[in-house]
Short mmCIF file of C-alpha atoms (C1' of nucleotides) in Angstrom, two decimals:
data_model
loop_
_atom_site.label_atom_id
_atom_site.label_comp_id
_atom_site.label_asym_id
_atom_site.label_seq_id
_atom_site.Cartn_x
_atom_site.Cartn_y
_atom_site.Cartn_z
CA MET A 1 127.60 -128.75 52.19
CA GLN A 2 123.80 -128.47 52.31
CA ASN A 3 122.87 -126.55 49.19
CA LYS A 4 124.73 -127.65 46.09
CA ARG A 5 122.70 -126.72 43.02
CA GLY A 6 118.96 -127.08 43.20
CA TYR A 7 116.34 -128.88 45.24
CA HIS A 8 113.00 -128.15 43.73
CA HIS A 9 114.21 -128.99 40.28
CA GLY A 10 118.01 -129.50 39.92
CA SER A 11 120.09 -132.61 40.31
CA LEU A 12 118.53 -134.23 43.36
CA LYS A 13 119.91 -137.67 42.59
CA GLN A 14 123.50 -136.45 42.72
CA ALA A 15 122.76 -134.35 45.80
CA LEU A 16 121.44 -137.46 47.57
CA ILE A 17 124.52 -139.43 46.61
CA ASP A 18 126.79 -136.69 47.91
CA ALA A 19 124.83 -136.50 51.14
CA ALA A 20 124.94 -140.28 51.53
CA LEU A 21 128.71 -140.31 51.13
CA GLU A 22 129.02 -137.64 53.78
CA ILE A 23 126.87 -139.62 56.19
CA LEU A 24 128.72 -142.88 55.52
CA ALA A 25 132.05 -141.18 56.08
CA GLU A 26 130.83 -139.62 59.31
CA GLY A 27 128.99 -142.48 60.96
CA GLY A 28 129.33 -145.64 58.89
CA PRO A 29 126.60 -147.74 57.26
CA ALA A 30 124.42 -147.74 60.37
CA ALA A 31 124.10 -143.97 60.24
CA LEU A 32 122.97 -143.88 56.62
CA THR A 33 119.26 -143.20 56.52
CA LEU A 34 117.28 -142.14 53.50
CA THR A 35 115.48 -139.52 55.56
CA GLU A 36 118.76 -137.96 56.69
CA ALA A 37 120.08 -137.91 53.13
CA ALA A 38 116.86 -136.21 52.06
CA ARG A 39 117.16 -133.72 54.89
CA ARG A 40 120.69 -132.77 53.86
CA ALA A 41 119.55 -132.38 50.29
CA GLY A 42 116.72 -130.16 51.48
CA VAL A 43 113.81 -132.30 50.32
CA SER A 44 111.04 -134.32 51.94
CA PRO A 45 111.56 -137.95 53.06
CA ALA A 46 109.49 -139.17 50.14
CA ALA A 47 111.45 -137.35 47.44
CA PRO A 48 114.31 -139.90 47.14
CA TYR A 49 111.86 -142.52 45.93
CA ARG A 50 111.65 -140.68 42.60
CA HIS A 51 115.33 -141.59 42.06
CA PHE A 52 115.95 -144.74 44.07
CA SER A 53 113.66 -147.68 44.68
CA GLY A 54 114.68 -147.65 48.34
CA ARG A 55 117.46 -147.42 50.85
CA ASP A 56 119.23 -150.54 49.61
CA ALA A 57 119.18 -149.24 46.06
CA LEU A 58 120.97 -146.08 47.16
CA ILE A 59 123.67 -148.09 48.92
CA SER A 60 124.02 -150.38 45.91
CA GLU A 61 124.48 -147.38 43.64
CA LEU A 62 127.22 -146.07 45.93
CA ALA A 63 128.89 -149.49 45.96
CA ARG A 64 128.73 -149.68 42.18
CA ARG A 65 130.43 -146.32 41.82
CA GLY A 66 132.90 -147.30 44.51
CA PHE A 67 134.04 -150.39 42.62
CA GLU A 68 134.37 -148.33 39.47
CA THR A 69 136.55 -145.67 41.08
CA PHE A 70 138.47 -148.28 43.02
CA GLY A 71 139.21 -150.35 39.95
CA ALA A 72 140.41 -147.33 38.03
CA ARG A 73 142.79 -146.24 40.77
CA ILE A 74 144.21 -149.71 41.29
CA GLU A 75 144.78 -150.08 37.57
CA THR A 76 146.50 -146.70 37.41
CA ALA A 77 148.72 -147.58 40.35
CA TRP A 78 149.61 -150.97 38.89
CA ASP A 79 150.43 -149.32 35.56
CA GLU A 80 150.77 -152.66 33.82
CA GLY A 81 153.58 -153.67 36.11
CA ARG A 82 155.85 -150.73 35.38
CA PRO A 83 158.58 -150.00 36.12
CA ASP A 84 158.84 -153.48 37.65
CA ALA A 85 156.50 -155.93 39.34
CA LYS A 86 157.79 -155.22 42.81
CA SER A 87 157.36 -151.45 42.59
CA ALA A 88 154.01 -151.78 40.85
CA MET A 89 152.78 -154.07 43.59
CA ARG A 90 153.92 -151.61 46.21
CA ALA A 91 152.10 -148.79 44.42
CA MET A 92 148.95 -150.90 44.14
CA CYS A 93 148.92 -151.72 47.84
CA ALA A 94 149.44 -148.08 48.73
CA ALA A 95 146.62 -147.11 46.39
CA TYR A 96 144.30 -149.63 48.00
CA LEU A 97 144.83 -148.30 51.50
CA LYS A 98 144.73 -144.71 50.27
CA PHE A 99 141.36 -145.38 48.68
CA ALA A 100 139.96 -146.78 51.93
CA GLN A 101 141.20 -143.68 53.73
CA ASP A 102 140.32 -141.06 51.12
CA GLU A 103 136.90 -142.47 50.30
CA PRO A 104 135.59 -143.94 53.53
CA GLY A 105 132.01 -143.46 52.33
CA LEU A 106 132.53 -145.43 49.16
CA TYR A 107 134.53 -148.07 50.98
CA ALA A 108 131.82 -148.50 53.59
CA ALA A 109 129.21 -148.86 50.87
CA MET A 110 131.37 -151.43 49.09
CA PHE A 111 132.22 -153.65 52.04
CA GLY A 112 129.96 -152.59 54.88
CA GLN A 113 127.32 -155.12 54.06
CA ALA A 114 127.13 -158.30 52.04
CA GLN A 115 126.52 -157.06 48.53
CA THR A 116 125.97 -159.28 45.55
CA LEU A 117 128.14 -157.57 43.00
CA ALA A 118 130.48 -158.89 40.42
CA ASP A 119 134.15 -158.83 41.29
CA PRO A 120 135.73 -155.44 40.57
CA GLY A 121 137.14 -156.20 37.18
CA ALA A 122 139.72 -158.80 38.12
CA GLY A 123 139.59 -160.02 34.55
CA GLY A 124 142.14 -162.82 34.32
CA ALA A 125 141.87 -163.04 38.09
CA ARG A 126 145.13 -164.64 38.98
CA TYR A 127 145.62 -166.33 42.28
CA ALA A 128 148.20 -163.87 43.60
CA ALA A 129 145.93 -160.94 42.80
CA LEU A 130 143.14 -162.45 44.88
CA GLN A 131 145.53 -163.01 47.74
CA ILE A 132 146.68 -159.43 47.66
CA TRP A 133 143.10 -158.31 47.47
CA SER A 134 142.18 -160.33 50.53
CA LEU A 135 145.19 -159.09 52.34
CA ALA A 136 144.52 -155.45 51.53
CA HIS A 137 140.87 -155.80 52.43
CA GLY A 138 141.74 -157.32 55.75
CA VAL A 139 144.27 -154.65 56.57
CA ALA A 140 141.89 -151.89 55.57
CA MET A 141 138.97 -153.30 57.52
CA LEU A 142 140.98 -153.99 60.65
CA THR A 143 142.56 -150.56 60.48
CA ILE A 144 139.26 -148.78 59.99
CA SER A 145 137.58 -150.72 62.77
CA GLY A 146 140.40 -149.81 65.15
CA HIS A 147 141.68 -153.34 65.67
CA PHE A 148 145.18 -152.33 64.74
CA ASP A 149 145.41 -149.45 67.18
CA PRO A 150 146.59 -151.52 70.16
CA VAL A 151 149.69 -152.43 68.23
CA LYS A 152 151.15 -149.05 67.43
CA SER A 153 154.39 -150.46 66.12
CA ALA A 154 152.67 -151.94 63.08
CA ASP A 155 152.14 -149.45 60.27
CA PRO A 156 149.31 -150.82 58.10
CA ALA A 157 150.92 -149.74 54.85
CA LEU A 158 154.24 -151.40 55.66
CA LEU A 159 152.45 -154.45 56.94
CA LEU A 160 150.48 -154.82 53.76
CA ASP A 161 153.40 -154.17 51.50
CA SER A 162 155.59 -156.65 53.32
CA ALA A 163 152.97 -159.36 53.18
CA ALA A 164 152.24 -158.64 49.54
CA GLN A 165 155.92 -159.03 48.70
CA GLY A 166 155.82 -162.38 50.42
CA VAL A 167 152.88 -163.48 48.33
CA MET A 168 154.58 -162.30 45.17
CA GLU A 169 157.84 -164.04 45.96
CA ARG A 170 156.01 -167.26 46.59
CA ALA A 171 154.04 -166.90 43.37
CA ALA A 172 157.28 -166.33 41.45
CA ALA A 173 158.89 -169.36 43.08
CA ARG A 174 155.88 -171.52 42.15
CA ALA A 175 156.03 -170.32 38.58
CA LYS A 176 159.65 -171.41 38.32
CA ALA A 177 159.06 -174.85 39.82
CA MET B 1 114.31 -172.65 68.91
CA GLN B 2 111.73 -170.33 70.49
CA ASN B 3 111.29 -171.61 74.03
CA LYS B 4 114.49 -172.59 75.75
CA ARG B 5 113.98 -172.50 79.49
CA GLY B 6 111.88 -169.72 80.90
CA TYR B 7 110.60 -166.29 79.91
CA HIS B 8 108.79 -164.93 82.89
CA HIS B 9 111.62 -165.77 85.20
CA GLY B 10 114.39 -167.99 83.72
CA SER B 11 117.54 -167.03 81.86
CA LEU B 12 116.30 -164.30 79.58
CA LYS B 13 119.72 -162.82 78.98
CA GLN B 14 121.05 -166.04 77.51
CA ALA B 15 117.86 -166.54 75.52
CA LEU B 16 118.30 -163.08 73.99
CA ILE B 17 121.91 -163.84 73.09
CA ASP B 18 120.91 -167.11 71.45
CA ALA B 19 118.16 -165.38 69.52
CA ALA B 20 120.52 -162.60 68.44
CA LEU B 21 123.03 -165.13 67.11
CA GLU B 22 120.28 -166.82 65.12
CA ILE B 23 119.20 -163.52 63.62
CA LEU B 24 122.76 -162.48 62.78
CA ALA B 25 123.43 -165.80 61.13
CA GLU B 26 120.23 -165.56 59.11
CA GLY B 27 120.23 -161.96 57.98
CA GLY B 28 123.43 -160.25 59.05
CA PRO B 29 123.88 -157.20 61.29
CA ALA B 30 121.17 -155.21 59.52
CA ALA B 31 118.55 -157.79 60.48
CA LEU B 32 119.40 -157.77 64.17
CA THR B 33 116.74 -155.85 66.01
CA LEU B 34 116.17 -155.86 69.75
CA THR B 35 112.46 -156.24 69.21
CA GLU B 36 112.93 -159.33 67.07
CA ALA B 37 115.28 -160.88 69.61
CA ALA B 38 112.70 -160.19 72.31
CA ARG B 39 109.97 -161.70 70.13
CA ARG B 40 111.98 -164.91 69.65
CA ALA B 41 112.61 -165.07 73.37
CA GLY B 42 108.90 -164.65 74.00
CA VAL B 43 109.05 -161.36 75.90
CA SER B 44 107.96 -157.79 75.34
CA PRO B 45 110.14 -155.27 73.44
CA ALA B 46 111.00 -153.53 76.71
CA ALA B 47 112.20 -156.63 78.53
CA PRO B 48 115.73 -156.71 77.07
CA TYR B 49 116.50 -153.38 78.74
CA ARG B 50 116.66 -155.21 82.07
CA HIS B 51 119.74 -157.04 80.75
CA PHE B 52 121.29 -154.76 78.14
CA SER B 53 121.54 -151.00 78.09
CA GLY B 54 120.53 -151.03 74.43
CA ARG B 55 120.95 -152.58 71.04
CA ASP B 56 124.63 -151.68 70.77
CA ALA B 57 125.32 -153.24 74.15
CA LEU B 58 123.86 -156.53 72.97
CA ILE B 59 126.04 -156.52 69.87
CA SER B 60 129.10 -155.61 71.93
CA GLU B 61 128.41 -158.52 74.25
CA LEU B 62 128.21 -160.86 71.27
CA ALA B 63 131.46 -159.46 69.89
CA ARG B 64 133.18 -159.89 73.24
CA ARG B 65 132.15 -163.53 73.44
CA GLY B 66 133.12 -163.95 69.81
CA PHE B 67 136.67 -162.79 70.39
CA GLU B 68 136.93 -165.08 73.38
CA THR B 69 135.79 -168.16 71.50
CA PHE B 70 137.81 -167.18 68.46
CA GLY B 71 141.00 -166.69 70.44
CA ALA B 72 140.60 -170.03 72.15
CA ARG B 73 140.09 -171.92 68.89
CA ILE B 74 143.01 -170.22 67.17
CA GLU B 75 145.25 -171.02 70.10
CA THR B 76 144.14 -174.62 70.12
CA ALA B 77 144.76 -174.94 66.40
CA TRP B 78 148.18 -173.31 66.63
CA ASP B 79 149.08 -175.67 69.50
CA GLU B 80 152.26 -173.78 70.26
CA GLY B 81 153.62 -174.47 66.82
CA ARG B 82 153.36 -178.25 67.01
CA PRO B 83 154.21 -180.47 65.28
CA ASP B 84 155.98 -177.82 63.17
CA ALA B 85 155.43 -174.17 62.29
CA LYS B 86 154.20 -174.92 58.80
CA SER B 87 151.56 -177.43 59.88
CA ALA B 88 150.52 -175.28 62.82
CA MET B 89 150.06 -172.30 60.53
CA ARG B 90 147.96 -174.38 58.20
CA ALA B 91 145.79 -175.55 61.08
CA MET B 92 145.41 -171.98 62.34
CA CYS B 93 144.28 -170.70 58.96
CA ALA B 94 141.82 -173.53 58.62
CA ALA B 95 140.50 -172.81 62.10
CA TYR B 96 140.04 -169.14 61.24
CA LEU B 97 137.92 -169.84 58.20
CA LYS B 98 136.05 -172.61 59.98
CA PHE B 99 135.15 -170.18 62.73
CA ALA B 100 133.77 -167.65 60.26
CA GLN B 101 131.69 -170.43 58.71
CA ASP B 102 130.60 -172.21 61.86
CA GLU B 103 129.79 -169.07 63.83
CA PRO B 104 128.53 -166.57 61.30
CA GLY B 105 126.57 -164.78 64.00
CA LEU B 106 129.60 -164.23 66.20
CA TYR B 107 131.73 -163.31 63.24
CA ALA B 108 129.20 -160.73 62.07
CA ALA B 109 129.06 -159.24 65.56
CA MET B 110 132.85 -159.10 65.69
CA PHE B 111 133.52 -157.51 62.33
CA GLY B 112 130.19 -156.29 61.02
CA GLN B 113 130.58 -152.88 62.51
CA ALA B 114 133.45 -150.79 63.78
CA GLN B 115 133.85 -151.93 67.34
CA THR B 116 136.28 -150.47 69.81
CA LEU B 117 137.62 -153.62 71.38
CA ALA B 118 141.07 -154.63 72.41
CA ASP B 119 142.89 -156.95 70.05
CA PRO B 120 141.94 -160.60 70.60
CA GLY B 121 144.82 -161.60 72.78
CA ALA B 122 147.67 -161.23 70.34
CA GLY B 123 150.03 -160.94 73.27
CA GLY B 124 153.52 -160.56 71.81
CA ALA B 125 151.80 -159.60 68.58
CA ARG B 126 154.43 -160.41 66.07
CA TYR B 127 154.37 -158.89 62.63
CA ALA B 128 153.72 -162.12 60.76
CA ALA B 129 150.77 -162.94 63.01
CA LEU B 130 149.14 -159.61 62.17
CA GLN B 131 149.68 -160.23 58.50
CA ILE B 132 148.05 -163.62 58.71
CA TRP B 133 145.23 -162.13 60.69
CA SER B 134 144.64 -159.47 58.04
CA LEU B 135 144.84 -162.06 55.33
CA ALA B 136 142.41 -164.40 57.01
CA HIS B 137 140.02 -161.60 57.78
CA GLY B 138 140.08 -160.44 54.20
CA VAL B 139 139.47 -163.92 52.85
CA ALA B 140 136.67 -164.54 55.33
CA MET B 141 134.93 -161.25 54.64
CA LEU B 142 135.20 -161.52 50.90
CA THR B 143 133.99 -165.10 50.99
CA ILE B 144 131.05 -164.31 53.20
CA SER B 145 130.05 -161.29 51.15
CA GLY B 146 130.12 -163.39 48.01
CA HIS B 147 132.96 -161.55 46.32
CA PHE B 148 134.86 -164.75 45.73
CA ASP B 149 132.01 -166.55 44.01
CA PRO B 150 132.78 -165.28 40.51
CA VAL B 151 136.13 -167.06 40.65
CA LYS B 152 135.13 -170.62 41.31
CA SER B 153 138.60 -171.96 40.75
CA ALA B 154 139.88 -170.28 43.91
CA ASP B 155 139.19 -172.23 47.06
CA PRO B 156 139.32 -169.77 49.96
CA ALA B 157 141.07 -172.19 52.30
CA LEU B 158 143.79 -173.04 49.79
CA LEU B 159 144.14 -169.38 48.91
CA LEU B 160 144.63 -168.37 52.50
CA ASP B 161 146.98 -171.19 53.30
CA SER B 162 149.13 -170.49 50.27
CA ALA B 163 149.38 -166.81 51.06
CA ALA B 164 150.08 -167.53 54.71
CA GLN B 165 152.95 -169.81 53.73
CA GLY B 166 154.34 -166.97 51.65
CA VAL B 167 154.19 -164.63 54.60
CA MET B 168 155.87 -167.19 56.83
CA GLU B 169 158.64 -167.91 54.37
CA ARG B 170 159.33 -164.22 54.03
CA ALA B 171 159.36 -163.79 57.80
CA ALA B 172 161.79 -166.68 58.13
CA ALA B 173 164.05 -165.21 55.44
CA ARG B 174 164.03 -161.84 57.19
CA ALA B 175 164.93 -163.45 60.49
CA LYS B 176 167.98 -165.09 58.89
CA ALA B 177 169.20 -161.89 57.21
"C1'" DA C 1 108.13 -134.98 35.48
"C1'" DC C 2 109.26 -134.05 40.14
"C1'" DC C 3 108.13 -133.03 44.78
"C1'" DT C 4 105.01 -132.43 49.13
"C1'" DG C 5 101.86 -134.00 52.90
"C1'" DA C 6 99.62 -137.36 55.17
"C1'" DA C 7 99.52 -141.92 56.47
"C1'" DC C 8 100.89 -146.76 58.21
"C1'" DA C 9 103.93 -150.23 60.05
"C1'" DC C 10 107.95 -150.92 62.66
"C1'" DC C 11 111.97 -150.28 65.86
"C1'" DG C 12 114.66 -147.98 69.80
"C1'" DT C 13 113.95 -146.38 74.11
"C1'" DT C 14 111.72 -144.74 78.49
"C1'" DC C 15 108.82 -145.13 82.40
"C1'" DA C 16 105.07 -145.98 85.36
"C1'" DA C 17 102.75 -149.90 86.83
"C1'" DG C 18 102.08 -154.81 87.75
"C1'" DT C 19 103.72 -159.75 89.89
"C1'" DA D 1 114.00 -158.30 90.94
"C1'" DC D 2 111.98 -158.89 86.54
"C1'" DC D 3 108.55 -158.09 83.16
"C1'" DT D 4 104.31 -155.69 80.82
"C1'" DG D 5 101.74 -151.82 78.61
"C1'" DA D 6 101.56 -147.49 76.99
"C1'" DA D 7 103.90 -143.85 75.07
"C1'" DC D 8 107.11 -140.88 72.06
"C1'" DA D 9 110.43 -140.00 68.45
"C1'" DC D 10 112.17 -141.67 64.26
"C1'" DC D 11 112.74 -144.20 59.79
"C1'" DG D 12 111.14 -146.92 55.55
"C1'" DT D 13 107.75 -146.82 52.38
"C1'" DT D 14 103.37 -145.76 49.81
"C1'" DC D 15 100.13 -142.84 47.61
"C1'" DA D 16 97.09 -139.20 46.55
"C1'" DA D 17 97.60 -134.53 45.61
"C1'" DG D 18 100.02 -130.30 44.22
"C1'" DT D 19 103.32 -127.38 40.75
#
DNA sequence: ACCTGAACACCGTTCAAGT
DNA sequence: ACCTGAACACCGTTCAAGT
């Protein structure tokens, strides 16, 4: 994973991003150091400053890309509510957890530290959507941090889906009343 | 806040913990440095090593105390389901968010990094309780990190309570069926 | 235009030495 | 028993200098 394309000239910025994602996935936000990213990209510790204003800027860039990718996958999973709201919700929840598992680097960059970013394209931002988001975030964080391990009987995906259904049912009931 | 009791002899360990909580509350996990904690306690950078094996040990100690305090407050708020499950749930959710707001230092130590701690005394650990926990954690994290700000119409406490009610209603319906 | 080398401040950590 | 002072490795960051 060390030598992708070029160091002395090629695409260093992308190489640094790739290295940073590797590091985040391996050791979390605390392990991400500009020097280590530079080392993996095969350049000097000062080189990254040609492409990023500093360590925080690198993490912000990762978070930005993370929200982009995340939003796209959630939207795809939701598929405008097809074939029905219940199934679409289930697919969206599964996609959320899958993202946290498949892209631990991006997820860590997105939620590892307090970032001041706009919300990830909620658009109309309905109440239920925010609830599901909170729920999914909580499940993902607690799963990643190992706080769910002691309770082996609880599968995170089922847990999330079940709770999400509850939120949806309530939202539907409110809409009727 | 600098000089509590004694430096050259007194209760340095507690002074370091107090200082660490201040720092966490002010600048988050990234700002917490052993040297800074030592500085606020009025001792040399090496002094903390008499009381903690290292930086991680200090954070772990804070997290441990955090889970203790947290568990106690949640239990108190729940009050064994009195006067009724719905009210008790509401009180528990409010207590959760209040804890994250009142004790930002403890909360950051508890969830800022992946810790390997036992679950905070869930005991029987029912499914609904885990869902509420996930939900509350998600709301708290997203609120703290500023991801809820763009949607001013959504009050975190109301959001959490509403979603929690949904989870409870679903759990009750399941129990009947 | 992009990268290296040297430099400075700062933090984690260790250890011999002080009281 | 508890703390200081000095020391080393390491990281963030800057800047003059190389190609």
